[in-house]
XYZ file of C-alpha atoms in Angstrom:
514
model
C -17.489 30.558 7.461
C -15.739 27.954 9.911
C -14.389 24.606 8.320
C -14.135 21.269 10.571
C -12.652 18.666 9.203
C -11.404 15.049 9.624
C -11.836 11.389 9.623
C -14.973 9.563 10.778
C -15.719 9.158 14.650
C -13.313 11.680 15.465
C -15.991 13.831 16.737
C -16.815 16.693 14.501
C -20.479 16.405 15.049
C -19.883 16.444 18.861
C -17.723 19.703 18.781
C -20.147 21.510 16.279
C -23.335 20.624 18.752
C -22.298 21.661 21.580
C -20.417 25.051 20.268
C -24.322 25.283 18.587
C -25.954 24.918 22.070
C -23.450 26.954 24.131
C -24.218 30.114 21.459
C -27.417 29.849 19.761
C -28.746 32.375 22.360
C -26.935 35.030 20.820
C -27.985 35.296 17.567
C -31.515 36.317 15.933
C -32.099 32.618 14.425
C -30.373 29.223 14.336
C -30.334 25.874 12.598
C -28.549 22.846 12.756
C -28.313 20.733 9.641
C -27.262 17.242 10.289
C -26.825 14.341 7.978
C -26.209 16.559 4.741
C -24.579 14.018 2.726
C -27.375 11.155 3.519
C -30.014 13.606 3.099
C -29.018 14.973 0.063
C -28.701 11.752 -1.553
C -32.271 10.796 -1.085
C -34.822 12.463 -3.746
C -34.991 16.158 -3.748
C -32.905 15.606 -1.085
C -31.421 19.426 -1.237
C -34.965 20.846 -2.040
C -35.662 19.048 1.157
C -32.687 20.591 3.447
C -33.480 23.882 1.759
C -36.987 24.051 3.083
C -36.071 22.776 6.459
C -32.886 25.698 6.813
C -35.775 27.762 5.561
C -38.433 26.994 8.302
C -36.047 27.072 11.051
C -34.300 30.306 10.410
C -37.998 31.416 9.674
C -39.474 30.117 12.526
C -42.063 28.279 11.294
C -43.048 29.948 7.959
C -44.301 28.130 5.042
C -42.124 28.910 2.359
C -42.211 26.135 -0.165
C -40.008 26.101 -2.683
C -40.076 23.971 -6.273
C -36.621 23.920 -7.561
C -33.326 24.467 -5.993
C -32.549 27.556 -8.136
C -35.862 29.255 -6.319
C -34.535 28.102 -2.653
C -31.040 29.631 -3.422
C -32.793 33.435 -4.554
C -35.277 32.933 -1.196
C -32.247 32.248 1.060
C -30.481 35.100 -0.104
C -33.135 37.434 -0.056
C -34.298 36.283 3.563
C -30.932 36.237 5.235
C -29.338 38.567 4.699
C -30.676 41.059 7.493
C -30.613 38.214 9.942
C -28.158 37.591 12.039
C -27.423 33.759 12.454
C -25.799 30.466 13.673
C -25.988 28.152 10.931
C -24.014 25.033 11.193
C -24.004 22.156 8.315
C -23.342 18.609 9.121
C -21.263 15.849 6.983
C -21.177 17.934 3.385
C -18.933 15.719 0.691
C -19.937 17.422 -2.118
C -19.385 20.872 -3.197
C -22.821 21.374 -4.488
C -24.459 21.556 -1.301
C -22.064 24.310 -0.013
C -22.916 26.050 -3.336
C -26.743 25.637 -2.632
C -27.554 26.231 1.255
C -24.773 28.481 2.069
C -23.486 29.969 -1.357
C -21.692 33.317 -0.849
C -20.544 35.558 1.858
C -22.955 38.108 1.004
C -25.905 35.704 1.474
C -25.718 36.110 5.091
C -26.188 39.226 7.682
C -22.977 41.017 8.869
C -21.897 38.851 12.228
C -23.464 35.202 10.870
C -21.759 32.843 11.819
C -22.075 29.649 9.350
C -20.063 26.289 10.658
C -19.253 23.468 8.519
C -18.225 19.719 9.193
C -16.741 17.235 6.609
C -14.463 14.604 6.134
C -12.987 16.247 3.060
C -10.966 19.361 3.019
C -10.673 20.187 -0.154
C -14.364 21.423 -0.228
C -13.476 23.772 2.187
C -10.459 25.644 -0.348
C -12.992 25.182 -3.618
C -16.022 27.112 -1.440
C -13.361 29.746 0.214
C -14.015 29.282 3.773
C -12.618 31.604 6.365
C -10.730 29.489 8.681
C -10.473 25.806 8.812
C -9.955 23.587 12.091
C -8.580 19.418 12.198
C -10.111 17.607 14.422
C -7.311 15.783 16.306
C -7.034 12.588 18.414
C -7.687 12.346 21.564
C -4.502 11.623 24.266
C -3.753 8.994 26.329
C -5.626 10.534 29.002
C -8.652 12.127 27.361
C -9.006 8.601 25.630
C -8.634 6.973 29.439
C -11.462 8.912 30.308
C -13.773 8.792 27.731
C -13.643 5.203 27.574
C -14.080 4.967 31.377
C -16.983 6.806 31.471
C -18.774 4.299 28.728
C -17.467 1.483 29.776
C -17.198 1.997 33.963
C -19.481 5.043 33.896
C -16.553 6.744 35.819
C -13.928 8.801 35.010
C -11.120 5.714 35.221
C -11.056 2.282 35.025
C -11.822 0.048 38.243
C -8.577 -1.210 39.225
C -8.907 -5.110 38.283
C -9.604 -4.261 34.388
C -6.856 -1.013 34.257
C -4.366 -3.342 32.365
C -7.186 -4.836 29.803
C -8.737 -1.094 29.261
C -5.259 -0.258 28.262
C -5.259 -2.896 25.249
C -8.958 -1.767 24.089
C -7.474 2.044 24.421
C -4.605 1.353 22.418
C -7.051 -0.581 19.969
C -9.363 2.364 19.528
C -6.317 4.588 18.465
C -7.749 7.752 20.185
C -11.213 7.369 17.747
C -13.787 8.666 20.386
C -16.547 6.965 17.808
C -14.227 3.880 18.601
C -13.824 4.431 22.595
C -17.303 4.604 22.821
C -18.732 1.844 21.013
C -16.232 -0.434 23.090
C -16.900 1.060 25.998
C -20.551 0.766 25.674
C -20.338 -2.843 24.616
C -18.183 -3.872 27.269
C -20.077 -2.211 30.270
C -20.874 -4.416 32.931
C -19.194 -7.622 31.636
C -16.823 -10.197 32.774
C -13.178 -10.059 32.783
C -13.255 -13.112 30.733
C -15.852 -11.501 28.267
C -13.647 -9.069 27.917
C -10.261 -10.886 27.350
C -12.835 -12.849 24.720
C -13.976 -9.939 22.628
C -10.607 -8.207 22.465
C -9.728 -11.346 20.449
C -12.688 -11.132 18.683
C -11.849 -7.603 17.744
C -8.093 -8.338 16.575
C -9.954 -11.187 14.021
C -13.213 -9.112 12.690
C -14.075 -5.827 13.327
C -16.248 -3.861 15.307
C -19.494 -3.711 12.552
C -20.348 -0.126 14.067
C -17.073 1.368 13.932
C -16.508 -0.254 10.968
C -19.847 0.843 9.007
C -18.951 4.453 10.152
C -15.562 4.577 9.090
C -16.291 3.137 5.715
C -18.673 6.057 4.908
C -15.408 7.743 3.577
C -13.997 4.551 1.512
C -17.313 4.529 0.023
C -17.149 7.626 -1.450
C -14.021 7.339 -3.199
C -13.520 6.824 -7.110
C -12.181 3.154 -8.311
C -8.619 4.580 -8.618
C -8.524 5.600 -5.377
C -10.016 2.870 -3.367
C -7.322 0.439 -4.851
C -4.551 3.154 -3.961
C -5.944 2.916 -0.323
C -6.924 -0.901 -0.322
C -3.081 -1.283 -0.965
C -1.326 1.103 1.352
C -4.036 -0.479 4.233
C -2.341 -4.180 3.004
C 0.963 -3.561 2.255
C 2.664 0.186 2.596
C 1.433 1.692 5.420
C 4.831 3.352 7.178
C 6.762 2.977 4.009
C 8.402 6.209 2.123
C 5.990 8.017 -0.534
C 8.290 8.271 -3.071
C 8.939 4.439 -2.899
C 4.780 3.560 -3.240
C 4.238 6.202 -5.798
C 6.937 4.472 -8.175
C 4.610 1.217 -7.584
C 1.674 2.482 -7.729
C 2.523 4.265 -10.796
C 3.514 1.037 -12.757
C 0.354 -0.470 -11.415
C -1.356 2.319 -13.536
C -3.348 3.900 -10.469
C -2.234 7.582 -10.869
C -0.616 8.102 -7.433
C 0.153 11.760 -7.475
C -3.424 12.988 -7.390
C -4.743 9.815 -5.758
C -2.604 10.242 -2.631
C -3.359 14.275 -2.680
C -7.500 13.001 -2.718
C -6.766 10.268 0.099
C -5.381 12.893 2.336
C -8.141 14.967 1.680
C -10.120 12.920 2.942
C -7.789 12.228 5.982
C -7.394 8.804 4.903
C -3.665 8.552 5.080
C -0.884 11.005 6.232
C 2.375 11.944 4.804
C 4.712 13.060 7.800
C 7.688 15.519 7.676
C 9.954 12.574 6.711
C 7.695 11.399 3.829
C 6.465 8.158 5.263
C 2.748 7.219 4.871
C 0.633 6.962 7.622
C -3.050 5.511 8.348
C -4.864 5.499 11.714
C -4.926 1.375 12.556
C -8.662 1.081 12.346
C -8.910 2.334 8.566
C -6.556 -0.192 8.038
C -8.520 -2.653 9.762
C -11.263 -1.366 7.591
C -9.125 -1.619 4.429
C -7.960 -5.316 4.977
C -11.458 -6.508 6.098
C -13.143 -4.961 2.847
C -10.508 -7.248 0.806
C -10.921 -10.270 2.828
C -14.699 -9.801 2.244
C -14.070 -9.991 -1.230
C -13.696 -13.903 -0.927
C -14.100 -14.866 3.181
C -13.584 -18.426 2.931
C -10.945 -18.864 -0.349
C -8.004 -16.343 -0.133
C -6.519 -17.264 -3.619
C -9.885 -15.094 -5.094
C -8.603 -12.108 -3.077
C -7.175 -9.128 -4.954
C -4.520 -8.894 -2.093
C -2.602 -11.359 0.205
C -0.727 -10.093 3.160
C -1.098 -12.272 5.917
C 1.355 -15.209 5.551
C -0.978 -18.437 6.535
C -3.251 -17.112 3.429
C -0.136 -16.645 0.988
C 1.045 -20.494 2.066
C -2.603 -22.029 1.751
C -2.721 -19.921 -1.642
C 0.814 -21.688 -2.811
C 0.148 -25.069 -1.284
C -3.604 -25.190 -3.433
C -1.611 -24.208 -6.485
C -4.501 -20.997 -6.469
C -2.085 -17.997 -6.873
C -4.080 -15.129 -8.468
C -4.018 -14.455 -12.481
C -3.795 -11.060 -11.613
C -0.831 -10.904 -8.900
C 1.678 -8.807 -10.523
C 4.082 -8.368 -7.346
C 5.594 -11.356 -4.930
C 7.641 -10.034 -1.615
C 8.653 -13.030 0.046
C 11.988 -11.244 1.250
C 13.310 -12.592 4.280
C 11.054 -15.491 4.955
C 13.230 -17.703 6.592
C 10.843 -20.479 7.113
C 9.823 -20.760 3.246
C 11.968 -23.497 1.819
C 10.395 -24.191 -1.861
C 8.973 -22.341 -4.151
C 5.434 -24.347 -5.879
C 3.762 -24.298 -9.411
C 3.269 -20.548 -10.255
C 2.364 -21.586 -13.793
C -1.096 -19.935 -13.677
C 0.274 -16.541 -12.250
C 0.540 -14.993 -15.851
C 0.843 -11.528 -14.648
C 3.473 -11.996 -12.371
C 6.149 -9.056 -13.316
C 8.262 -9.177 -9.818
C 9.279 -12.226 -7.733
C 11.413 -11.214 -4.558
C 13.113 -13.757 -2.441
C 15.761 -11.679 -1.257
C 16.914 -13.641 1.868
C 15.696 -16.796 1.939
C 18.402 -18.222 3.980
C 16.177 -21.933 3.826
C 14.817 -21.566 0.481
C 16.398 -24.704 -0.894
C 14.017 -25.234 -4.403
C 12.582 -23.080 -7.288
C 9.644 -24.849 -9.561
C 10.473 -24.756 -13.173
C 7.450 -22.980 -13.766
C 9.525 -19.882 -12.450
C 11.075 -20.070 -15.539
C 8.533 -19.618 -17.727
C 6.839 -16.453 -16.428
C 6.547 -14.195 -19.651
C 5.872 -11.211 -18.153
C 8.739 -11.468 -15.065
C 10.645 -8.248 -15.138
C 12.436 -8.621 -11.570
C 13.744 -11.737 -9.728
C 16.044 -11.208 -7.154
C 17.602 -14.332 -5.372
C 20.056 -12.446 -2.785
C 21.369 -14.322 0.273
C 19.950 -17.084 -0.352
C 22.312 -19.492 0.860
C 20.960 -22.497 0.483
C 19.246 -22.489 -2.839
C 20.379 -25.664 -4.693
C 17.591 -26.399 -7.355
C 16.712 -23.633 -10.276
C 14.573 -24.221 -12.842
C 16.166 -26.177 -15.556
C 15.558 -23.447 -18.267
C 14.923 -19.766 -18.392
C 12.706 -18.416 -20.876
C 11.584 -15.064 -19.392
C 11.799 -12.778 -22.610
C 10.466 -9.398 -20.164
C 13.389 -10.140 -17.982
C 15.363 -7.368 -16.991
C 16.984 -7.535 -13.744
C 18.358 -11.309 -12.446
C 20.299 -11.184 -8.971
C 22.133 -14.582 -7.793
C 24.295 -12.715 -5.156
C 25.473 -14.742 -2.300
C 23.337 -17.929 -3.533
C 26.361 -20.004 -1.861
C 25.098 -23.258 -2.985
C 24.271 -22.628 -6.025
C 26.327 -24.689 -8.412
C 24.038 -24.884 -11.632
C 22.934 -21.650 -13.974
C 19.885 -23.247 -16.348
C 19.793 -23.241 -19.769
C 18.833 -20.083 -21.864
C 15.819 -21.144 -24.243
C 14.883 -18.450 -26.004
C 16.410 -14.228 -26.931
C 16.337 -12.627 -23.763
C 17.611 -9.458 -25.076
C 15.741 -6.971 -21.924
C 18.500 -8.588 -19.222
C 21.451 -5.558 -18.488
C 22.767 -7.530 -15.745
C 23.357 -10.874 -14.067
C 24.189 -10.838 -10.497
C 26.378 -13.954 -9.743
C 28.870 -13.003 -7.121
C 30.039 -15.788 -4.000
C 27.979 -18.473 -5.766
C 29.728 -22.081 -6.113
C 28.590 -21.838 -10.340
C 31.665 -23.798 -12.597
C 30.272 -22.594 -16.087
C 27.584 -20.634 -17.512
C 26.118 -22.661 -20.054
C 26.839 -21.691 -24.106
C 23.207 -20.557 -24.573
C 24.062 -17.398 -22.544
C 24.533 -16.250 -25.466
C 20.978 -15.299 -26.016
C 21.404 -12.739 -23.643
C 21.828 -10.254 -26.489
C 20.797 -7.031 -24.190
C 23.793 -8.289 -21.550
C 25.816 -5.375 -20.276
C 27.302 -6.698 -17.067
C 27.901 -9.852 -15.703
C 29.267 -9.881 -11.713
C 30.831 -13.371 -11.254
C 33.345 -11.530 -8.124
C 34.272 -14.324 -5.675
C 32.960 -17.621 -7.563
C 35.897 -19.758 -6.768
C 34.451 -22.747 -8.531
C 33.958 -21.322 -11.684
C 35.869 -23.420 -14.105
C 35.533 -21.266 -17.590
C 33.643 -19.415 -19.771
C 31.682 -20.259 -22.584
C 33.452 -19.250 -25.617
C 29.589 -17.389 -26.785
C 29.992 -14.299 -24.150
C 32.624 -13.301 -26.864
C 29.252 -12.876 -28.871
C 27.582 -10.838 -26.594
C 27.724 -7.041 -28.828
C 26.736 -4.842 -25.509
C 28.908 -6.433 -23.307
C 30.636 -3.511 -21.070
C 31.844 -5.231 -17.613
C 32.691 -8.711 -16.521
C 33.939 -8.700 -12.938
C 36.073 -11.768 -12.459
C 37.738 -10.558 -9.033
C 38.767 -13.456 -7.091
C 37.738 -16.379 -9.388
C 41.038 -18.806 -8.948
C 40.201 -21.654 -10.262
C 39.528 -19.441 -13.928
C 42.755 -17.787 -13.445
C 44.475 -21.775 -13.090
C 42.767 -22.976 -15.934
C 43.428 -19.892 -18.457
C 47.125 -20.383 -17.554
C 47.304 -24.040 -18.122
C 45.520 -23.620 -21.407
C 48.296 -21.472 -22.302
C 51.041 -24.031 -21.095
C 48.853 -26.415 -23.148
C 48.910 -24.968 -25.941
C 52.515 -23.845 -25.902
C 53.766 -27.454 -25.511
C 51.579 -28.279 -29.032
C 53.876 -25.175 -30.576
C 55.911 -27.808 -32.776
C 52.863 -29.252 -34.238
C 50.787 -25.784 -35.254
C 51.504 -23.731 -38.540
C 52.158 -19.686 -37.817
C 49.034 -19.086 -38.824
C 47.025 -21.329 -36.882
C 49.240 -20.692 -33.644
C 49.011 -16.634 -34.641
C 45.112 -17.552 -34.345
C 44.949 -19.295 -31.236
C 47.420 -17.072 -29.278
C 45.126 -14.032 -30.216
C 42.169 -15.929 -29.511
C 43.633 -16.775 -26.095
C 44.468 -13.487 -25.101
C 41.096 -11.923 -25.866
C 39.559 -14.152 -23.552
C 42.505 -14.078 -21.200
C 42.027 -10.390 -20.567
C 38.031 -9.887 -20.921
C 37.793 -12.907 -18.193
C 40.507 -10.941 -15.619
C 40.304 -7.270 -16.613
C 36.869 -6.218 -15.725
C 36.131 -2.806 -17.737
């Protein structure tokens, strides 16, 4: 038993015909089985492909059979002293391996029994023999196949070689995909052609596109929204980095990924990135933006920016949109109303070197767990009050116009840390102290920053305050000392004993970091 496997349009059906009509000749009897999976999902479809392997390795007997069980004993018993080529098209499930090819010893000594599918793992649960990937074709091998559809020649004429290159690189070595182009593009225009190469970058080819999605079709819920999102959003990132994702999105990654591959949906290289060939992702993004085609905001994913700013500007962002990477978006300069997106649990604007505005309504999101604010050098305008009791990472770094921290409404007790370093903050404001979870607070390089509100002395988990290069704090520590040194006459021992040690706790938590 020889396995063939990979993704759709690569060609396995090609390969396995003509090995089939190069060496049918030398064996006693032959059949080739195509369409197994459509077949067998039809009624009796599998009684069906039973009685047709039957006739055609029988030449033409009538052998009925009335239950599956009774094909499998008359397959076995008629077999095995013929010797035979018997190749079995598209199989995705492991039931029709079991039932028209079963065992080894169903066959004569020197059969030869080929199978095709676009999922591997059949081929390790059925113990077959060897086991072949179909690859991509090259450069030139794509060239030419191409060429021969689309010029019926073995090249490109010379006035369209630079244009065949773009619908070569398009098809991504697919021969499914070289020759559907091809075909459709024989005998055109150069402008026709220049015309439907845009028309290809905006919708997809429907026949490469209804072939390819065979595969997506066939995968469990889990594992279509694992490969919906690494077709919108982590294609070429590390595995380790979508699994942790994917994982808090509840999608069960590990075995997801290991079904995806499978199916030779994705790749995972040698240096653990994730890979997809480019018209599955096609395929992935154009079965989400069919989910809604003319109102983004009732898409379950956003990826392309002009979609994510009509979303924003409408005031439509999904309830469901846990995650918002806006990282390095140097045009965005405000951030709108998110007030309806309840779910949100990460906002990243890492990098926003224009983003000048934040909506209050930022600072209401219940379930934010992640807000990161670094390099933004411009931001002037937060939202007046925090109340984000899931909060637990808050990053101001760099924020070098960023004079005002809001107000603390409510326990935030999640929070470990507050980034604040090179920001042009005076004070933090008293109701810090509801920061009860507070372990660290990084203030390094805030040369504005006037004092400190006498509550971070309440603050029971406090471990760190980094106060490096904060002059204007330093000043006005020592001239509360001089201060109160020139009011010595006028205090009782007790009440100066109090104030020095008061002073000197603050003194040293606010320039010692620990």
């Amino acid at each position: 038993m020889v396995g063939i496997f990979g993704v759709g349009g690569i060609g396995k059906t090609t390969i396995t015909k003509a090995v089939y009509n190069l060496n049918a000749y030398r064996f006693e009897a032959s059949c080739f089985l195509p369409n197994v999976r459509e077949t067998s999902n039809r009624k009796c479809g599998l009684l069906r492909l039973q009685e047709t392997l039957l006739s055609k390795i029988l030449r033409g007997s009538n052998l009925n059979v009335s239950t599956d069980d009774q094909g499998i004993n008359v397959i076995k018993e008629r077999f095995q002293c013929k010797r035979i080529l018997f190749v079995i098209d598209d199989v995705d499930q492991l039931e029709q391996l079991e039932k028209l090819v079963g065992d080894h010893d169903w066959f004569c000594l020197g059969s030869r029994i080929i199978i095709t599918t676009r999922d591997q793992s059949l081929f390790t649960n059925h113990k077959v023999d060897s086991i072949y990937e179909m690859k991509r074709l090259d450069r030139k091998e794509a060239c030419e196949l191409f060429s021969w559809n689309a010029f019926k020649r073995n090249k490109p004429n010379d006035e369209y070689t630079n244009l065949a290159k773009h619908f070569i690189r398009y098809a991504g070595g697919l021969p499914l995909a070289l020759k559907a182009l091809g075909s459709d593009l024989y005998g055109r225009s150069i402008r026709e052609w220049i015309s439907a190469l845009n028309d290809y970058k905006r919708v997809p080819h429907h026949d490469i596109q209804r072939i390819l999605r065979t595969s997506y079709d066939g995968l469990r819920e889990n594992e279509k929204n694992i490969f919906l999102d690494i077709a919108c959003f982590f294609k070429g990132e590390r595995a380790d980095y979508v699994i942790k994702i994917l994982d808090n999105c509840g999608f069960s990654p590990d075995i997801g990924l290991e079904k995806l591959m499978d199916k030779c949906l994705i790749t995972i290289d040698k240096h653990n990135i994730l890979g997809m060939h480019d018209l599955l992702q096609e395929m992935g993004k154009e079965i989400v933006r069919e989910e809604s085609p003319k109102e983004p905001g009732r898409r379950s994913r956003l990826w392309f920016y002009e979609n994510v700013r009509h979303v924003l500007e409408d005031n439509t962002s999904s309830p469901n949109l846990t995650i918002m990477d806006f990282s390095y978006c140097e045009s965005l300069i405000k951030i709108p109303d998110l007030s309806r997106s309840h779910s949100l649990k990460k906002l990243n604007l890492s990098c926003c070197t224009n983003l000048v505005e934040i909506h209050n309504s930022v600072g209401f999101l219940d379930k934010l767990v992640s807000w990161s604010l670094y390099g933004c050098s411009n931001l002037r305008g937060l939202p007046r009050s925090l109340k984000l009791r899931s909060l637990e990472w808050l990053n101001f770094y760099g924020c070098s116009s960023l004079i005002d921290f809001p107000e603390i409404e409510c326990e935030m007790k999640h929070l470990r840390q507050i980034g604040l370093e090179d920001t042009a903050i005076k004070e933090l404001p008293s109701s810090i102290g509801y920061l009860t979870g507070l372990q660290s607070v990084y203030l390094k390089g805030c040369k504005n920053l006037i004092r400190l509100p006498s509550s971070i002395l309440q603050l029971q988990h406090l471990e760190s305050l980094h106060l490096n290069d904060c002059p204007n704090l330093v000043k006005n520590v020592e001239d509360n000392k001089q201060s109160m040194a020139s009011e010595y006459e006028t205090l009782s021992n007790a009440e100066l004993l109090h104030c020095y040690l008061y002073q000197i706790q603050a003194f040293l938590m606010m320039i010692i970091p620990q």
